[in-house]
Amino acid sequence: MIRTLRRWGWLFAGPTFLAFLVGFIVPFALGIYLSFTKFTTVTDSTWVGLENYSKILGDEVFVHSLWYTVAFTIVTTVIINVAAFAVAYMLTKAIKGRNLFRGVFFMPNLIGGIILGYVWLLLLNGVLAWWERSISFSEWYGFWGMVVLLSWQQIGYLMVIYVAGIQGISDEVIEAARVDGANNRQIVRRVMLPLLMPSITVCTFLTVTNGFKMFDQNLALTNGAPSRLSELLALNIYNTFYGRPGFEGVGQAKAVVFFVIVAAIAIIQNRLTTAKEVKA
């Protein structure tokens, strides 16, 4: 059997590996190369070394977008995970219609980001009109508008992961904790949360990466207004690449920096949370 797999395994794994090579590895390597060039098309590029990266350091809009995105990611990661766990904890109790509520909470995740952005733009501007304001009045109006939008969209999705994690905890472990005199708060803190660390690892990874790479909701809700102050990193890269002729290489360099930042943070977060995982 093993000899047969070694002999013919490439026949089955080969097409997948080839597709991965052509669809991911080659464009990724080409993108890194183009970040060191000045180009308008991939076949017309001139090597400029680190010039594109030096322009990034002097780009105040990019630096603002970086810190704005970091703040946005931290806030949404905390809010979404806490709310998703609370909803999951509530909907694993024996309450009437809990399956219906799970479906209702999950539904926003099925709606596209552009549509959600325009829907929430109407809603938030309608509310802010009472105070003669709009979502583009300041960068912080846009910031909290995007926090509300992304939280509303993702809480239901992460709730499903937390529900699966809670249901995977043995009833015997919970009962043993009650027999030892633990109250509900102590059971959640001392028993459930440590056993849910695999779910927490997955959920924090998803919220961190989704916060950093959020684009379509930002485009539809604020489009960077006012004066590009509510522009997250992904939208900043898009506007640099497609909105400034001659800056395609700078936009590509920003994309490489963006990848390095997100990959580093995701790896650190994954190691930190994985190290706290325990088994019952």
Short mmCIF file of C-alpha atoms in Angstrom, two decimals:
data_model
loop_
_atom_site.label_atom_id
_atom_site.label_comp_id
_atom_site.label_asym_id
_atom_site.label_seq_id
_atom_site.Cartn_x
_atom_site.Cartn_y
_atom_site.Cartn_z
CA MET A 1 0.00 0.00 0.00
CA ILE A 2 2.76 2.43 0.99
CA ARG A 3 4.78 1.52 -2.11
CA THR A 4 1.72 2.13 -4.29
CA LEU A 5 1.12 5.53 -2.68
CA ARG A 6 4.75 6.51 -3.18
CA ARG A 7 4.62 5.40 -6.79
CA TRP A 8 1.28 6.96 -7.80
CA GLY A 9 0.67 9.57 -5.11
CA TRP A 10 2.10 12.38 -7.29
CA LEU A 11 -0.66 11.66 -9.82
CA PHE A 12 -3.29 12.80 -7.31
CA ALA A 13 -1.31 15.43 -5.40
CA GLY A 14 0.40 16.84 -8.49
CA PRO A 15 -2.54 18.83 -9.97
CA THR A 16 -3.32 20.40 -6.60
CA PHE A 17 0.31 21.34 -6.02
CA LEU A 18 0.54 22.76 -9.56
CA ALA A 19 -2.60 24.85 -9.03
CA PHE A 20 -1.20 26.12 -5.70
CA LEU A 21 2.10 26.96 -7.40
CA VAL A 22 0.48 28.84 -10.28
CA GLY A 23 -2.33 30.45 -8.29
CA PHE A 24 -0.45 31.46 -5.13
CA ILE A 25 3.33 30.98 -5.05
CA VAL A 26 4.11 32.57 -8.44
CA PRO A 27 1.85 35.69 -7.92
CA PHE A 28 3.19 36.05 -4.37
CA ALA A 29 6.83 35.97 -5.52
CA LEU A 30 6.02 38.30 -8.44
CA GLY A 31 4.30 40.72 -6.05
CA ILE A 32 7.40 40.88 -3.83
CA TYR A 33 9.59 41.49 -6.90
CA LEU A 34 7.31 44.28 -8.18
CA SER A 35 7.49 46.03 -4.79
CA PHE A 36 11.14 46.82 -5.66
CA THR A 37 10.29 48.19 -9.11
CA LYS A 38 8.48 51.03 -10.83
CA PHE A 39 5.88 49.57 -13.12
CA THR A 40 2.57 50.06 -14.87
CA THR A 41 2.13 46.45 -16.01
CA VAL A 42 3.83 43.26 -14.84
CA THR A 43 5.79 43.08 -18.11
CA ASP A 44 7.01 46.68 -17.93
CA SER A 45 9.00 47.18 -14.73
CA THR A 46 12.20 49.02 -13.78
CA TRP A 47 14.22 48.04 -10.72
CA VAL A 48 14.34 50.91 -8.14
CA GLY A 49 15.55 49.02 -5.07
CA LEU A 50 14.17 50.28 -1.74
CA GLU A 51 12.80 53.54 -3.15
CA ASN A 52 9.17 52.40 -2.84
CA TYR A 53 9.68 51.39 0.80
CA SER A 54 11.34 54.71 1.64
CA LYS A 55 8.30 56.53 0.22
CA ILE A 56 6.08 54.54 2.61
CA LEU A 57 7.95 55.90 5.63
CA GLY A 58 7.23 59.45 4.47
CA ASP A 59 3.56 58.76 3.74
CA GLU A 60 1.64 60.29 6.67
CA VAL A 61 -1.67 58.90 5.41
CA PHE A 62 -0.26 55.36 5.45
CA VAL A 63 1.18 55.76 8.97
CA HIS A 64 -2.19 57.10 10.16
CA SER A 65 -4.01 54.20 8.46
CA LEU A 66 -1.65 51.73 10.16
CA TRP A 67 -2.36 52.94 13.69
CA TYR A 68 -6.04 53.49 12.88
CA THR A 69 -6.24 49.85 11.70
CA VAL A 70 -4.37 48.55 14.76
CA ALA A 71 -6.81 50.38 17.08
CA PHE A 72 -9.78 49.14 15.05
CA THR A 73 -8.52 45.52 15.16
CA ILE A 74 -7.93 45.58 18.93
CA VAL A 75 -11.40 47.02 19.67
CA THR A 76 -13.28 44.69 17.31
CA THR A 77 -11.34 41.60 18.48
CA VAL A 78 -12.32 42.23 22.10
CA ILE A 79 -15.95 43.25 21.44
CA ILE A 80 -16.72 40.48 18.93
CA ASN A 81 -15.17 37.65 20.98
CA VAL A 82 -16.74 38.71 24.28
CA ALA A 83 -20.17 39.20 22.67
CA ALA A 84 -19.94 35.97 20.65
CA PHE A 85 -19.03 33.96 23.75
CA ALA A 86 -21.85 35.56 25.76
CA VAL A 87 -24.40 34.77 23.03
CA ALA A 88 -23.07 31.21 22.64
CA TYR A 89 -23.19 30.65 26.41
CA MET A 90 -26.79 31.89 26.52
CA LEU A 91 -27.86 29.80 23.51
CA THR A 92 -26.43 26.56 24.91
CA LYS A 93 -28.85 26.80 27.81
CA ALA A 94 -32.22 25.06 27.67
CA ILE A 95 -34.22 28.05 26.39
CA LYS A 96 -37.13 27.91 23.99
CA GLY A 97 -36.32 28.67 20.35
CA ARG A 98 -32.53 28.62 20.78
CA ASN A 99 -31.96 27.07 17.33
CA LEU A 100 -34.03 29.87 15.77
CA PHE A 101 -31.96 32.48 17.62
CA ARG A 102 -28.73 30.83 16.46
CA GLY A 103 -29.90 31.13 12.86
CA VAL A 104 -30.94 34.76 13.34
CA PHE A 105 -27.56 35.69 14.85
CA PHE A 106 -25.71 33.89 12.05
CA MET A 107 -27.66 35.48 9.17
CA PRO A 108 -25.70 38.80 8.95
CA ASN A 109 -22.63 36.76 8.04
CA LEU A 110 -24.37 35.67 4.84
CA ILE A 111 -24.72 39.26 3.56
CA GLY A 112 -21.94 40.77 1.46
CA GLY A 113 -19.74 43.49 2.98
CA ILE A 114 -20.59 46.12 0.34
CA ILE A 115 -24.33 45.67 0.90
CA LEU A 116 -23.89 45.78 4.67
CA GLY A 117 -21.82 48.93 4.33
CA TYR A 118 -24.51 50.80 2.39
CA VAL A 119 -27.30 49.52 4.67
CA TRP A 120 -25.46 50.67 7.81
CA LEU A 121 -24.57 53.95 6.09
CA LEU A 122 -28.28 54.72 5.77
CA LEU A 123 -29.04 53.58 9.31
CA LEU A 124 -26.21 55.43 11.03
CA ASN A 125 -26.70 58.62 9.03
CA GLY A 126 -30.40 58.44 9.86
CA VAL A 127 -29.62 58.28 13.59
CA LEU A 128 -26.85 60.91 13.48
CA ALA A 129 -29.15 63.29 11.58
CA TRP A 130 -30.91 63.92 14.92
CA TRP A 131 -27.74 65.72 16.02
CA GLU A 132 -27.09 67.23 12.55
CA ARG A 133 -24.10 64.94 12.02
CA SER A 134 -23.16 62.22 9.52
CA ILE A 135 -20.79 59.24 9.51
CA SER A 136 -18.17 61.36 7.73
CA PHE A 137 -18.27 64.15 10.36
CA SER A 138 -14.99 62.90 11.89
CA GLU A 139 -12.68 59.90 11.76
CA TRP A 140 -14.08 58.59 15.06
CA TYR A 141 -17.65 58.60 13.80
CA GLY A 142 -16.43 56.35 10.97
CA PHE A 143 -14.34 54.28 13.38
CA TRP A 144 -17.24 53.39 15.67
CA GLY A 145 -19.56 52.97 12.69
CA MET A 146 -17.23 50.30 11.29
CA VAL A 147 -16.91 48.69 14.73
CA VAL A 148 -20.71 48.38 14.95
CA LEU A 149 -20.94 47.03 11.39
CA LEU A 150 -18.20 44.41 11.72
CA SER A 151 -19.41 43.32 15.17
CA TRP A 152 -22.97 42.92 13.90
CA GLN A 153 -21.68 40.86 10.95
CA GLN A 154 -19.23 38.55 12.75
CA ILE A 155 -20.67 37.89 16.22
CA GLY A 156 -23.03 35.23 14.85
CA TYR A 157 -20.26 33.49 12.90
CA LEU A 158 -17.97 33.22 15.93
CA MET A 159 -20.95 32.27 18.07
CA VAL A 160 -21.20 29.03 16.05
CA ILE A 161 -17.57 28.18 16.89
CA TYR A 162 -18.07 28.96 20.57
CA VAL A 163 -21.30 26.92 20.68
CA ALA A 164 -19.43 23.91 19.26
CA GLY A 165 -16.68 24.41 21.85
CA ILE A 166 -19.09 24.69 24.79
CA GLN A 167 -21.04 21.64 23.67
CA GLY A 168 -17.76 19.72 23.49
CA ILE A 169 -17.15 20.20 27.22
CA SER A 170 -18.18 17.10 29.16
CA ASP A 171 -21.16 17.49 31.50
CA GLU A 172 -19.25 15.40 34.04
CA VAL A 173 -16.57 18.09 34.29
CA ILE A 174 -19.20 20.79 34.95
CA GLU A 175 -21.01 18.60 37.51
CA ALA A 176 -17.72 17.79 39.26
CA ALA A 177 -17.05 21.54 39.58
CA ARG A 178 -20.55 22.08 41.06
CA VAL A 179 -20.03 19.25 43.54
CA ASP A 180 -16.80 20.96 44.62
CA GLY A 181 -18.83 24.09 45.39
CA ALA A 182 -18.10 26.24 42.32
CA ASN A 183 -20.75 28.79 41.33
CA ASN A 184 -21.65 29.68 37.72
CA ARG A 185 -19.11 32.50 37.53
CA GLN A 186 -16.30 30.28 38.80
CA ILE A 187 -17.29 27.47 36.42
CA VAL A 188 -17.11 29.83 33.43
CA ARG A 189 -13.79 31.37 34.51
CA ARG A 190 -12.00 28.33 35.95
CA VAL A 191 -13.44 25.46 33.90
CA MET A 192 -15.07 26.57 30.64
CA LEU A 193 -12.65 29.25 29.45
CA PRO A 194 -9.49 27.09 29.84
CA LEU A 195 -11.22 24.22 28.01
CA LEU A 196 -12.38 26.63 25.29
CA MET A 197 -8.89 27.84 24.44
CA PRO A 198 -8.82 25.96 21.09
CA SER A 199 -12.02 27.81 20.09
CA ILE A 200 -10.63 31.09 21.45
CA THR A 201 -7.45 30.55 19.40
CA VAL A 202 -9.46 30.12 16.19
CA CYS A 203 -11.84 33.00 16.93
CA THR A 204 -9.14 35.52 17.87
CA PHE A 205 -7.15 34.54 14.77
CA LEU A 206 -10.21 35.16 12.58
CA THR A 207 -11.09 38.49 14.19
CA VAL A 208 -7.49 39.77 14.12
CA THR A 209 -6.99 38.92 10.45
CA ASN A 210 -10.47 40.12 9.44
CA GLY A 211 -9.90 43.41 11.27
CA PHE A 212 -6.64 44.05 9.45
CA LYS A 213 -7.85 43.10 5.98
CA MET A 214 -11.30 44.74 6.14
CA PHE A 215 -11.89 46.54 2.85
CA ASP A 216 -15.37 46.43 1.32
CA GLN A 217 -17.22 47.57 4.45
CA ASN A 218 -14.77 50.48 4.83
CA LEU A 219 -15.23 51.39 1.15
CA ALA A 220 -19.03 51.39 1.36
CA LEU A 221 -19.46 52.98 4.80
CA THR A 222 -16.93 55.86 4.82
CA ASN A 223 -14.68 55.51 1.75
CA GLY A 224 -12.00 57.07 3.96
CA ALA A 225 -13.97 60.28 4.67
CA PRO A 226 -13.24 62.81 5.94
CA SER A 227 -9.96 63.50 4.11
CA ARG A 228 -8.88 59.80 4.20
CA LEU A 229 -8.80 59.88 8.02
CA SER A 230 -11.09 56.81 8.32
CA GLU A 231 -9.10 54.85 5.76
CA LEU A 232 -8.03 51.38 6.92
CA LEU A 233 -4.85 49.79 5.57
CA ALA A 234 -6.48 47.68 2.85
CA LEU A 235 -8.34 50.70 1.44
CA ASN A 236 -5.17 52.81 1.67
CA ILE A 237 -3.27 50.23 -0.41
CA TYR A 238 -6.11 50.11 -2.95
CA ASN A 239 -6.22 53.91 -3.29
CA THR A 240 -2.43 54.09 -3.66
CA PHE A 241 -2.34 51.39 -6.35
CA TYR A 242 -5.37 52.44 -8.40
CA GLY A 243 -5.83 56.09 -7.42
CA ARG A 244 -2.31 57.48 -7.94
CA PRO A 245 -0.79 56.91 -11.42
CA GLY A 246 2.92 56.14 -11.10
CA PHE A 247 2.57 54.83 -7.56
CA GLU A 248 1.80 51.20 -8.43
CA GLY A 249 5.17 50.09 -7.02
CA VAL A 250 4.53 51.99 -3.77
CA GLY A 251 1.13 50.34 -3.48
CA GLN A 252 2.75 46.95 -4.00
CA ALA A 253 5.39 47.74 -1.34
CA LYS A 254 2.58 48.69 1.06
CA ALA A 255 0.93 45.33 0.34
CA VAL A 256 4.15 43.49 1.25
CA VAL A 257 4.50 45.47 4.49
CA PHE A 258 0.83 44.78 5.23
CA PHE A 259 1.39 41.03 4.71
CA VAL A 260 4.44 40.97 7.00
CA ILE A 261 2.57 42.84 9.78
CA VAL A 262 -0.53 40.62 9.63
CA ALA A 263 1.51 37.39 9.40
CA ALA A 264 3.71 38.37 12.38
CA ILE A 265 0.75 39.36 14.58
CA ALA A 266 -1.23 36.24 13.60
CA ILE A 267 1.71 33.94 14.43
CA ILE A 268 2.33 35.64 17.80
CA GLN A 269 -1.38 35.56 18.68
CA ASN A 270 -1.65 31.90 17.65
CA ARG A 271 1.34 30.88 19.78
CA LEU A 272 0.17 32.85 22.82
CA THR A 273 -3.33 31.38 22.83
CA THR A 274 -2.22 27.87 21.84
CA ALA A 275 0.19 27.80 24.81
CA LYS A 276 -2.79 28.25 27.17
CA GLU A 277 -4.76 25.30 25.78
CA VAL A 278 -5.52 22.53 28.28
CA LYS A 279 -7.24 19.14 28.14
CA ALA A 280 -9.95 17.90 30.49
#
